[in-house]
Amino acid sequence: MRVHKLTFAALAVAAGLSLTACQNDNAGTGQSDPSSPSTVSSSGGGSDSGSSDQGGAKNSAGISSATNSGATSSGGTGTAAGTGSNANAKVGKCRTDELEITAKDNTIDGDPDGTVVVTLTNHSGRDCTISGYAGVDLKTNAGSLSAKRTGQQAGSAILKNGKSTYFPVNYPFNKSGGSGVRITGLVVTPPDETKSVTLNWPGAATLPVTDGSGSPVKVGPVGSAGQGG
């Protein structure tokens, strides 16, 4: 009986050890479970990476959309605006051959000096810019006499096709009682041009003889003669 008891005791101890070992194995397995979340977490990191990929896809889509939008906005509008702006800004100067130039007497009774108004009419078929002073010379029996600028501010303007602008030529009356200097023609050179036109002089026939201290004839800037009327 003692032998059987020892045997049973030994079996009980062995069974107990076996059970403990099993429990330890289960505990090991149980401890390995947290590694699953760690793996999932790592996979979650992969999922984050996948999320990042999705975010990348979103970013890529966003960039693509912004780029297209930018291309449409700046490319279309900018180019159109630039082209329109350049086209509108490209207005050339008025050339002598594109202008019809005429002159007429515009002296008003009671004025101390005589006035001839020169009219410049744009017949070029396009708009053109004109500004400053025209060159004015009087042809006389004593030679050419250049008009002196009045010094008024000269503005710049766009002369529409078919429209006119004006400037005055002022000169002193010959009150000397003598024959004076006879005027035989008027030479006009538009601003910034070298080609001139010669017109008949519509004003008084003569100028007083001067002492050579300067030209008695004055010219105003283009656009300063009112209606030219």
Coordinates of C-alpha atoms in Angstrom, one line a residue:
M1 CA 0.0 0.0 0.0
R2 CA 2.9 2.3 0.7
V3 CA 4.3 1.6 -2.6
H4 CA 1.0 2.4 -4.3
K5 CA 0.6 5.6 -2.3
L6 CA 4.1 6.7 -3.4
T7 CA 3.2 5.8 -6.9
F8 CA 0.0 7.7 -6.8
A9 CA 1.8 10.6 -5.1
A10 CA 4.5 10.5 -7.8
L11 CA 1.8 10.5 -10.5
A12 CA 0.0 13.4 -8.8
V13 CA 3.2 15.4 -8.7
A14 CA 4.0 14.5 -12.3
A15 CA 0.4 15.4 -13.3
G16 CA 0.8 18.7 -11.4
L17 CA 4.0 19.5 -13.1
S18 CA 2.5 18.6 -16.5
L19 CA -0.5 20.9 -15.7
T20 CA 1.8 23.7 -14.7
A21 CA 3.8 23.3 -17.9
C22 CA 0.6 23.4 -19.9
Q23 CA -0.5 26.5 -18.1
N24 CA 2.8 28.1 -18.7
D25 CA 2.5 27.2 -22.4
N26 CA -0.9 28.7 -22.5
A27 CA 0.4 31.7 -20.6
G28 CA 3.1 31.9 -23.3
T29 CA 0.5 31.7 -26.0
G30 CA -1.5 34.3 -24.1
Q31 CA 1.5 36.5 -24.0
S32 CA 2.0 36.1 -27.7
D33 CA -1.5 37.6 -28.2
P34 CA -0.3 41.1 -27.5
S35 CA 2.2 40.5 -30.2
S36 CA -0.7 40.1 -32.6
P37 CA -1.9 43.7 -31.9
S38 CA 1.8 44.7 -32.3
T39 CA 1.8 42.9 -35.6
V40 CA -1.5 44.5 -36.4
S41 CA -0.1 47.7 -35.2
S42 CA 2.8 47.2 -37.5
S43 CA 0.3 46.2 -40.1
G44 CA -1.5 49.2 -38.9
G45 CA 1.7 51.0 -39.7
G46 CA 1.4 49.4 -43.0
S47 CA -2.2 50.6 -43.0
D48 CA -0.9 54.0 -42.1
S49 CA 1.4 53.6 -45.0
G50 CA -1.6 52.6 -47.0
S51 CA -3.4 55.6 -45.5
S52 CA -0.4 57.6 -46.5
D53 CA -0.7 56.2 -50.0
Q54 CA -4.4 57.2 -50.0
G55 CA -3.4 60.6 -48.6
G56 CA -0.8 60.6 -51.4
A57 CA -3.5 59.8 -53.9
K58 CA -5.6 62.6 -52.5
N59 CA -2.6 65.0 -52.5
S60 CA -1.8 63.9 -56.0
A61 CA -5.4 64.5 -57.1
G62 CA -5.4 67.8 -55.3
I63 CA -2.1 68.9 -56.9
S64 CA -3.4 67.8 -60.3
S65 CA -6.6 69.7 -59.8
A66 CA -4.8 72.8 -58.6
T67 CA -2.4 72.6 -61.5
N68 CA -5.2 72.3 -64.0
S69 CA -7.1 75.1 -62.3
G70 CA -4.0 77.2 -62.3
A71 CA -3.3 76.4 -65.9
T72 CA -6.9 77.4 -66.8
S73 CA -6.8 80.5 -64.7
S74 CA -3.3 81.9 -65.4
G75 CA -2.8 80.3 -68.8
G76 CA -6.2 81.2 -70.3
T77 CA -6.9 84.5 -68.6
G78 CA -3.3 85.7 -68.4
T79 CA -2.6 85.0 -72.1
A80 CA -5.8 86.5 -73.2
A81 CA -5.3 89.6 -71.1
G82 CA -1.7 89.9 -72.2
T83 CA -2.6 89.6 -75.8
G84 CA -5.5 92.1 -75.5
S85 CA -3.3 94.5 -73.5
N86 CA -0.5 94.4 -76.0
A87 CA -2.8 94.7 -78.9
N88 CA -4.5 97.8 -77.4
A89 CA -1.2 99.3 -76.3
K90 CA 0.3 99.0 -79.8
V91 CA -0.6 102.3 -81.3
G92 CA 1.9 103.8 -83.7
K93 CA 2.8 107.4 -84.2
C94 CA 1.0 109.6 -86.7
R95 CA 3.1 109.9 -89.8
T96 CA 3.1 112.8 -92.2
D97 CA 1.8 110.7 -95.1
E98 CA -1.2 109.6 -92.9
L99 CA -2.2 113.1 -92.1
E100 CA -4.2 115.6 -94.1
I101 CA -2.7 119.0 -93.1
T102 CA -4.6 122.2 -93.8
A103 CA -4.3 125.8 -92.6
K104 CA -6.8 128.7 -92.2
D105 CA -6.9 132.2 -90.8
N106 CA -8.5 132.2 -87.3
T107 CA -7.8 135.8 -86.3
I108 CA -10.6 137.4 -84.3
D109 CA -11.2 141.1 -84.6
G110 CA -9.5 143.0 -81.8
D111 CA -6.7 140.4 -81.3
P112 CA -3.3 142.0 -80.9
D113 CA -1.7 139.4 -83.1
G114 CA -2.9 137.3 -86.1
T115 CA -3.6 133.6 -85.7
V116 CA -3.4 130.8 -88.3
V117 CA -4.7 127.4 -87.2
V118 CA -3.2 124.3 -88.7
T119 CA -5.5 121.2 -88.8
L120 CA -4.1 117.7 -88.7
T121 CA -6.7 115.0 -89.8
N122 CA -5.9 111.3 -89.5
H123 CA -6.8 109.5 -92.7
S124 CA -4.5 106.5 -92.1
G125 CA -7.3 103.9 -91.5
R126 CA -5.9 103.4 -88.0
D127 CA -5.6 105.3 -84.7
C128 CA -2.3 106.9 -84.1
T129 CA -0.5 108.9 -81.3
I130 CA 0.5 112.5 -81.7
S131 CA 2.1 114.8 -79.1
G132 CA 4.4 117.8 -78.8
Y133 CA 5.2 120.6 -81.2
A134 CA 5.1 120.6 -84.9
G135 CA 7.9 122.3 -86.8
V136 CA 6.7 125.5 -88.5
D137 CA 8.6 127.6 -91.0
L138 CA 7.3 130.6 -92.9
K139 CA 8.7 131.0 -96.4
T140 CA 9.3 134.7 -97.0
N141 CA 10.9 136.9 -99.6
A142 CA 13.7 137.4 -97.2
G143 CA 14.3 133.6 -96.6
S144 CA 12.9 131.0 -94.2
L145 CA 11.6 132.0 -90.8
S146 CA 11.2 129.4 -88.1
A147 CA 8.4 129.8 -85.5
K148 CA 9.4 129.7 -81.9
R149 CA 7.6 127.4 -79.4
T150 CA 5.3 129.1 -76.9
G151 CA 6.6 126.8 -74.0
Q152 CA 3.1 125.5 -73.2
Q153 CA 2.9 122.0 -71.8
A154 CA 2.6 119.5 -74.6
G155 CA 0.3 116.6 -73.9
S156 CA 0.0 113.2 -75.7
A157 CA -3.1 112.0 -77.3
I158 CA -4.5 109.2 -79.5
L159 CA -5.8 110.6 -82.7
K160 CA -8.7 108.4 -83.9
N161 CA -9.0 107.5 -87.5
G162 CA -11.0 110.3 -89.3
K163 CA -10.6 112.8 -86.4
S164 CA -8.6 116.0 -86.3
T165 CA -6.4 117.9 -83.9
Y166 CA -5.1 121.5 -84.2
F167 CA -2.3 123.9 -83.2
P168 CA -2.0 127.7 -83.6
V169 CA 0.6 129.8 -85.3
N170 CA 0.6 133.4 -84.0
Y171 CA 2.3 136.3 -85.8
P172 CA 2.5 140.1 -85.4
F173 CA 0.6 142.4 -87.7
N174 CA 2.6 144.6 -89.9
K175 CA 1.7 148.1 -88.6
S176 CA 4.9 149.8 -89.7
G177 CA 3.4 151.4 -92.7
G178 CA 6.1 149.8 -94.8
S179 CA 6.0 146.9 -97.1
G180 CA 7.4 144.6 -94.5
V181 CA 8.4 141.0 -95.1
R182 CA 6.2 139.2 -97.6
I183 CA 5.1 135.6 -96.7
T184 CA 5.0 133.1 -99.5
G185 CA 4.2 129.8 -97.9
L186 CA 3.9 127.8 -94.7
V187 CA 6.0 124.6 -94.1
V188 CA 4.7 122.2 -91.5
T189 CA 6.5 119.1 -90.1
P190 CA 4.3 117.0 -87.8
P191 CA 5.8 116.1 -84.3
D192 CA 8.5 113.5 -84.4
E193 CA 8.6 113.5 -88.2
T194 CA 11.1 114.7 -90.7
K195 CA 8.9 114.9 -93.8
S196 CA 7.2 118.2 -94.3
V197 CA 4.3 119.6 -96.3
T198 CA 4.1 123.1 -97.8
L199 CA 0.9 125.0 -97.6
N200 CA -0.4 128.3 -98.8
W201 CA -0.3 131.0 -96.2
P202 CA -3.8 132.0 -95.2
G203 CA -3.0 134.9 -92.9
A204 CA -1.9 138.5 -93.4
A205 CA 0.4 139.0 -96.4
T206 CA 3.3 140.5 -94.6
L207 CA 5.2 140.6 -91.3
P208 CA 6.9 143.6 -89.8
V209 CA 10.6 143.9 -90.3
T210 CA 12.3 142.8 -87.1
D211 CA 15.6 143.9 -85.6
G212 CA 16.8 140.3 -85.6
S213 CA 16.3 139.8 -81.8
G214 CA 14.3 136.6 -82.4
S215 CA 11.4 135.2 -84.4
P216 CA 8.2 137.1 -84.0
V217 CA 6.2 134.0 -85.0
K218 CA 5.1 131.6 -82.3
V219 CA 3.7 128.0 -82.5
G220 CA 1.7 126.3 -79.8
P221 CA 1.6 122.5 -79.0
V222 CA -0.6 120.1 -80.9
G223 CA -4.1 120.2 -79.3
S224 CA -4.0 123.8 -78.0
A225 CA -6.0 125.6 -80.6
G226 CA -9.6 124.8 -79.5
Q227 CA -12.0 123.9 -82.2
G228 CA -9.8 125.4 -84.9
G229 CA -12.5 127.6 -85.8

